[in-house]
Amino acid sequence: LHYLYGANAALAAIRSKKRTIYNVFNAEVHQESVTSKSILAAARKSNLEVLRKSRNELDRMSLGKPHNNIVLSCSDLPRLLVQGLGDKDQGWRPILANQDPMSASLALSGAEVDTPPVYVLLDEVTDPQNMGSILRSAYFLGCAGVVLSARNCCSITPTVVKVSSGASEFVPILHADSVVSFIKQSRKNGWRCVATVGREEAALLRVKNRLTEVKALKDRKTPVLLILGSEGSGLRTNVKAACTTLTSIASPARIDTTVESLNVGVAAAILLHQLL
């Protein structure tokens, strides 16, 4: 059981229909906001029970975080395991492990594409703020889906849903048991697998002429899997070795070395904007 809080998170969860929603809790207020009215209308249209609660009760459900007078009790998102990304004949769609057909259909809703798509693979990204930010950028910019490493990766918590402004409910979210195997399978099917590296490593790769500059990623004729690593240590060595391309965001300014790099959420947005 999860308690989703916040107006956009609640409305997205109701509209996407990917979760089982048990109750909609609404605080007693003198006048409902326009967004709250939309949420309550969507809830009634979906035959969901709306229960009045005090703000203190909603505060407890949201663990004291801002809830805009709306909280949902609901199930988790369907957890879909994938082995790789398919080839052109397969419509570039994910290759599923053994899954319940209904859960797969729900999780992949929105993954249909007509042109070579872009997916994001997050390897051991643990910060919920960055996770939510990446999901929001991915959905806004038209990314076909986001793949998470099954281990050592932030799950889609209520905080992530809130930070993503509800994008987590719409962008397809998949899980890979083995990141390296997932990348290799996708490469076999014609995907360009782009790994991101930090500033110091990028400088060494640039000298060896092994770094692809970000601006060169724009002109693409093949589907792209963009791989980003953890906030602290970046991508693991074996993950980078499995990729076809290494890239990094260079600063146009001369910055102090104490400012090491962009956080992974900002880096993802910049790279996706370049790719899409």
CSV table of C-alpha atoms in Angstrom, one decimal, residues 27-257:
chain,number,residue,atom,x,y,z
A,27,ALA,CA,-9.1,17.6,3.3
A,28,GLU,CA,-12.1,19.7,4.3
A,29,VAL,CA,-11.5,23.2,3.0
A,30,HIS,CA,-13.7,26.2,2.5
A,31,GLN,CA,-13.1,26.3,-1.3
A,32,GLU,CA,-11.6,23.7,-3.5
A,33,SER,CA,-8.9,24.7,-6.0
A,34,VAL,CA,-9.4,24.2,-9.7
A,35,THR,CA,-6.9,21.3,-9.6
A,36,SER,CA,-8.7,19.7,-6.6
A,37,LYS,CA,-12.0,19.9,-8.5
A,38,SER,CA,-10.4,18.2,-11.5
A,39,ILE,CA,-9.1,15.4,-9.2
A,40,LEU,CA,-12.4,14.8,-7.5
A,41,ALA,CA,-14.2,14.8,-10.9
A,42,ALA,CA,-11.7,12.3,-12.3
A,43,ALA,CA,-12.1,10.2,-9.1
A,44,ARG,CA,-15.9,10.1,-9.4
A,45,LYS,CA,-15.7,9.3,-13.1
A,46,SER,CA,-13.6,6.3,-12.3
A,47,ASN,CA,-16.0,5.3,-9.5
A,48,LEU,CA,-13.5,5.9,-6.8
A,49,GLU,CA,-14.6,6.6,-3.2
A,50,VAL,CA,-13.7,10.0,-2.0
A,51,LEU,CA,-13.3,10.3,1.8
A,52,ARG,CA,-13.1,13.5,3.8
A,53,LYS,CA,-10.1,13.7,6.2
A,54,SER,CA,-8.6,16.4,8.3
A,55,ARG,CA,-5.4,18.1,7.2
A,56,ASN,CA,-3.7,16.5,10.2
A,57,GLU,CA,-4.7,13.1,9.0
A,58,LEU,CA,-3.4,13.8,5.5
A,59,ASP,CA,-0.2,15.2,7.0
A,60,ARG,CA,0.3,11.8,8.7
A,61,MET,CA,-0.3,9.9,5.5
A,62,SER,CA,2.2,12.1,3.6
A,63,LEU,CA,4.7,12.0,6.4
A,64,GLY,CA,4.5,15.7,6.8
A,65,LYS,CA,5.2,16.5,3.2
A,66,PRO,CA,3.1,19.0,1.1
A,67,HIS,CA,0.0,17.2,-0.2
A,68,ASN,CA,-2.3,20.0,-1.6
A,69,ASN,CA,-5.2,18.5,0.5
A,70,ILE,CA,-5.2,15.3,-1.7
A,71,VAL,CA,-3.8,11.9,-0.8
A,72,LEU,CA,-4.4,8.6,-2.6
A,73,SER,CA,-4.1,5.1,-1.2
A,74,CYS,CA,-3.0,2.8,-4.0
A,75,SER,CA,-0.9,-0.2,-5.2
A,76,ASP,CA,2.6,0.0,-6.6
A,77,LEU,CA,3.1,0.4,-10.3
A,78,PRO,CA,3.4,-2.9,-12.3
A,79,ARG,CA,7.0,-4.1,-12.1
A,80,LEU,CA,8.0,-5.2,-15.6
A,81,LEU,CA,11.3,-7.1,-16.1
A,82,VAL,CA,12.9,-6.8,-19.6
A,83,GLN,CA,15.8,-8.6,-21.2
A,84,GLY,CA,16.7,-6.0,-23.8
A,85,LEU,CA,15.3,-3.6,-26.4
A,86,GLY,CA,13.9,-5.1,-29.7
A,87,ASP,CA,15.0,-4.5,-33.3
A,88,LYS,CA,13.2,-2.6,-36.0
A,89,ASP,CA,11.1,-5.6,-37.0
A,90,GLN,CA,9.9,-5.8,-33.4
A,91,GLY,CA,9.0,-2.1,-33.5
A,92,TRP,CA,12.0,-1.3,-31.2
A,93,ARG,CA,9.8,-2.5,-28.3
A,94,PRO,CA,11.2,-4.0,-25.1
A,95,ILE,CA,11.9,-7.7,-25.0
A,96,LEU,CA,10.0,-8.9,-21.9
A,97,ALA,CA,10.9,-11.6,-19.4
A,98,ASN,CA,8.0,-13.9,-18.4
A,99,GLN,CA,5.3,-11.4,-17.5
A,100,ASP,CA,1.6,-11.3,-16.8
A,101,PRO,CA,0.1,-9.9,-20.1
A,102,MET,CA,-2.2,-7.5,-18.3
A,103,SER,CA,0.7,-6.0,-16.2
A,104,ALA,CA,2.9,-5.8,-19.3
A,105,SER,CA,0.1,-4.0,-21.3
A,106,LEU,CA,-0.3,-1.4,-18.5
A,107,ALA,CA,3.4,-0.8,-18.0
A,108,LEU,CA,4.1,-0.4,-21.7
A,109,SER,CA,1.3,1.9,-22.4
A,110,GLY,CA,2.8,4.9,-24.2
A,111,ALA,CA,5.8,3.0,-25.5
A,112,GLU,CA,4.6,2.7,-29.1
A,113,VAL,CA,6.8,4.5,-31.5
A,114,ASP,CA,7.0,5.2,-35.3
A,115,THR,CA,10.6,6.4,-35.5
A,116,PRO,CA,13.9,5.2,-33.8
A,117,PRO,CA,13.3,6.0,-30.1
A,118,VAL,CA,15.4,7.0,-27.2
A,119,TYR,CA,15.3,5.1,-23.9
A,120,VAL,CA,17.1,6.0,-20.7
A,121,LEU,CA,18.8,3.3,-18.5
A,122,LEU,CA,19.6,4.3,-14.9
A,123,ASP,CA,22.2,2.2,-13.2
A,124,GLU,CA,22.2,2.4,-9.4
A,125,VAL,CA,20.7,5.9,-9.2
A,126,THR,CA,19.6,6.1,-5.6
A,127,ASP,CA,18.5,9.6,-4.9
A,128,PRO,CA,14.7,10.1,-5.2
A,129,GLN,CA,15.0,13.8,-6.1
A,130,ASN,CA,17.2,12.9,-9.1
A,131,MET,CA,15.0,9.9,-10.0
A,132,GLY,CA,11.9,12.1,-10.0
A,133,SER,CA,13.6,14.8,-12.0
A,134,ILE,CA,14.8,12.3,-14.7
A,135,LEU,CA,11.3,10.8,-15.1
A,136,ARG,CA,9.8,14.3,-15.5
A,137,SER,CA,12.4,15.3,-18.1
A,138,ALA,CA,12.1,12.0,-19.9
A,139,TYR,CA,8.3,12.2,-20.2
A,140,PHE,CA,8.3,15.9,-21.2
A,141,LEU,CA,11.0,15.5,-23.9
A,142,GLY,CA,9.4,12.4,-25.5
A,143,CYS,CA,11.6,9.6,-24.2
A,144,ALA,CA,10.0,6.2,-25.1
A,145,GLY,CA,10.8,4.7,-21.7
A,146,VAL,CA,13.1,4.5,-18.7
A,147,VAL,CA,14.8,1.3,-17.6
A,148,LEU,CA,16.0,0.9,-14.0
A,149,SER,CA,18.7,-1.5,-12.7
A,150,ALA,CA,16.8,-4.1,-10.6
A,151,ARG,CA,19.3,-3.8,-7.7
A,152,ASN,CA,20.7,-0.7,-5.9
A,153,CYS,CA,18.3,1.7,-7.7
A,154,CYS,CA,15.7,4.0,-6.2
A,155,SER,CA,12.2,2.6,-6.4
A,156,ILE,CA,9.2,4.6,-7.5
A,157,THR,CA,8.3,6.0,-4.0
A,158,PRO,CA,5.6,8.6,-3.3
A,159,THR,CA,8.5,11.1,-3.1
A,160,VAL,CA,9.6,10.2,-6.6
A,161,VAL,CA,6.1,10.5,-7.9
A,162,LYS,CA,5.7,13.9,-6.3
A,163,VAL,CA,9.1,15.2,-7.7
A,164,SER,CA,8.2,13.9,-11.1
A,165,SER,CA,5.0,15.9,-11.0
A,166,GLY,CA,3.1,12.7,-12.0
A,167,ALA,CA,5.3,11.8,-15.0
A,168,SER,CA,6.2,8.5,-13.3
A,169,GLU,CA,2.6,7.5,-14.0
A,170,PHE,CA,2.8,8.0,-17.7
A,171,VAL,CA,6.4,7.2,-19.0
A,172,PRO,CA,6.9,3.4,-19.3
A,173,ILE,CA,9.2,2.3,-16.4
A,174,LEU,CA,11.0,-1.1,-16.8
A,175,HIS,CA,13.5,-3.1,-14.8
A,176,ALA,CA,16.6,-5.0,-15.9
A,177,ASP,CA,18.1,-7.8,-13.7
A,178,SER,CA,21.4,-7.5,-15.4
A,179,VAL,CA,22.3,-4.1,-16.8
A,180,VAL,CA,25.3,-5.5,-18.8
A,181,SER,CA,23.2,-8.3,-20.4
A,182,PHE,CA,20.4,-5.8,-21.2
A,183,ILE,CA,22.9,-3.5,-23.0
A,184,LYS,CA,24.5,-6.3,-25.0
A,185,GLN,CA,21.1,-7.6,-26.1
A,186,SER,CA,20.0,-4.1,-27.2
A,187,ARG,CA,23.3,-3.7,-29.1
A,188,LYS,CA,22.6,-6.9,-31.0
A,189,ASN,CA,19.3,-5.4,-32.1
A,190,GLY,CA,20.8,-2.3,-33.5
A,191,TRP,CA,20.7,0.1,-30.6
A,192,ARG,CA,23.4,2.7,-30.0
A,193,CYS,CA,24.3,2.4,-26.3
A,194,VAL,CA,25.6,5.7,-25.0
A,195,ALA,CA,27.4,5.8,-21.7
A,196,THR,CA,28.0,9.0,-19.8
A,197,VAL,CA,31.3,9.7,-18.0
A,198,GLY,CA,32.6,12.4,-15.7
A,199,ARG,CA,34.8,15.4,-16.5
A,200,GLU,CA,38.2,13.8,-15.5
A,201,GLU,CA,37.5,10.6,-17.5
A,202,ALA,CA,36.2,12.6,-20.4
A,203,ALA,CA,39.4,14.6,-20.6
A,204,LEU,CA,41.5,11.4,-20.9
A,205,LEU,CA,39.1,9.9,-23.5
A,206,ARG,CA,39.2,13.1,-25.5
A,207,VAL,CA,43.0,12.9,-25.8
A,208,LYS,CA,42.6,9.3,-27.0
A,209,ASN,CA,39.9,10.3,-29.5
A,210,ARG,CA,37.5,8.0,-27.8
A,211,LEU,CA,34.9,10.5,-26.6
A,212,THR,CA,31.9,11.5,-28.6
A,213,GLU,CA,30.9,15.1,-28.0
A,214,VAL,CA,27.3,15.7,-27.0
A,215,LYS,CA,26.5,17.8,-30.1
A,216,ALA,CA,27.4,14.8,-32.3
A,217,LEU,CA,24.6,12.8,-30.8
A,218,LYS,CA,21.9,15.0,-32.4
A,219,ASP,CA,22.2,13.5,-35.8
A,220,ARG,CA,20.9,10.0,-35.2
A,221,LYS,CA,19.5,7.4,-37.5
A,222,THR,CA,19.4,4.5,-35.0
A,223,PRO,CA,17.6,4.1,-31.7
A,224,VAL,CA,19.6,5.2,-28.7
A,225,LEU,CA,19.9,3.8,-25.2
A,226,LEU,CA,21.3,6.5,-22.9
A,227,ILE,CA,22.9,5.1,-19.8
A,228,LEU,CA,23.5,7.2,-16.6
A,229,GLY,CA,25.1,6.1,-13.4
A,230,SER,CA,25.0,6.9,-9.7
A,231,GLU,CA,25.5,10.4,-8.3
A,232,GLY,CA,28.7,9.4,-6.5
A,233,SER,CA,30.7,6.9,-8.5
A,234,GLY,CA,29.1,7.2,-11.9
A,235,LEU,CA,28.8,4.2,-14.2
A,236,ARG,CA,30.5,0.9,-13.3
A,237,THR,CA,33.4,-0.1,-15.4
A,238,ASN,CA,31.8,-3.2,-16.8
A,239,VAL,CA,28.7,-1.2,-17.8
A,240,LYS,CA,30.8,1.4,-19.7
A,241,ALA,CA,32.7,-1.5,-21.4
A,242,ALA,CA,29.5,-2.9,-22.8
A,243,CYS,CA,28.5,0.4,-24.5
A,244,THR,CA,29.1,1.5,-28.0
A,245,THR,CA,29.6,5.2,-27.3
A,246,LEU,CA,31.1,7.3,-24.4
A,247,THR,CA,30.0,11.0,-24.0
A,248,SER,CA,30.2,13.8,-21.4
A,249,ILE,CA,28.8,17.3,-21.0
A,250,ALA,CA,31.6,19.8,-21.2
A,251,SER,CA,31.3,23.2,-19.4
A,252,PRO,CA,31.8,26.2,-21.7
A,253,ALA,CA,33.1,28.1,-18.7
A,254,ARG,CA,36.3,27.8,-16.7
A,255,ILE,CA,35.0,26.4,-13.4
A,256,ASP,CA,36.7,25.6,-10.1
A,257,THR,CA,37.5,21.9,-9.6
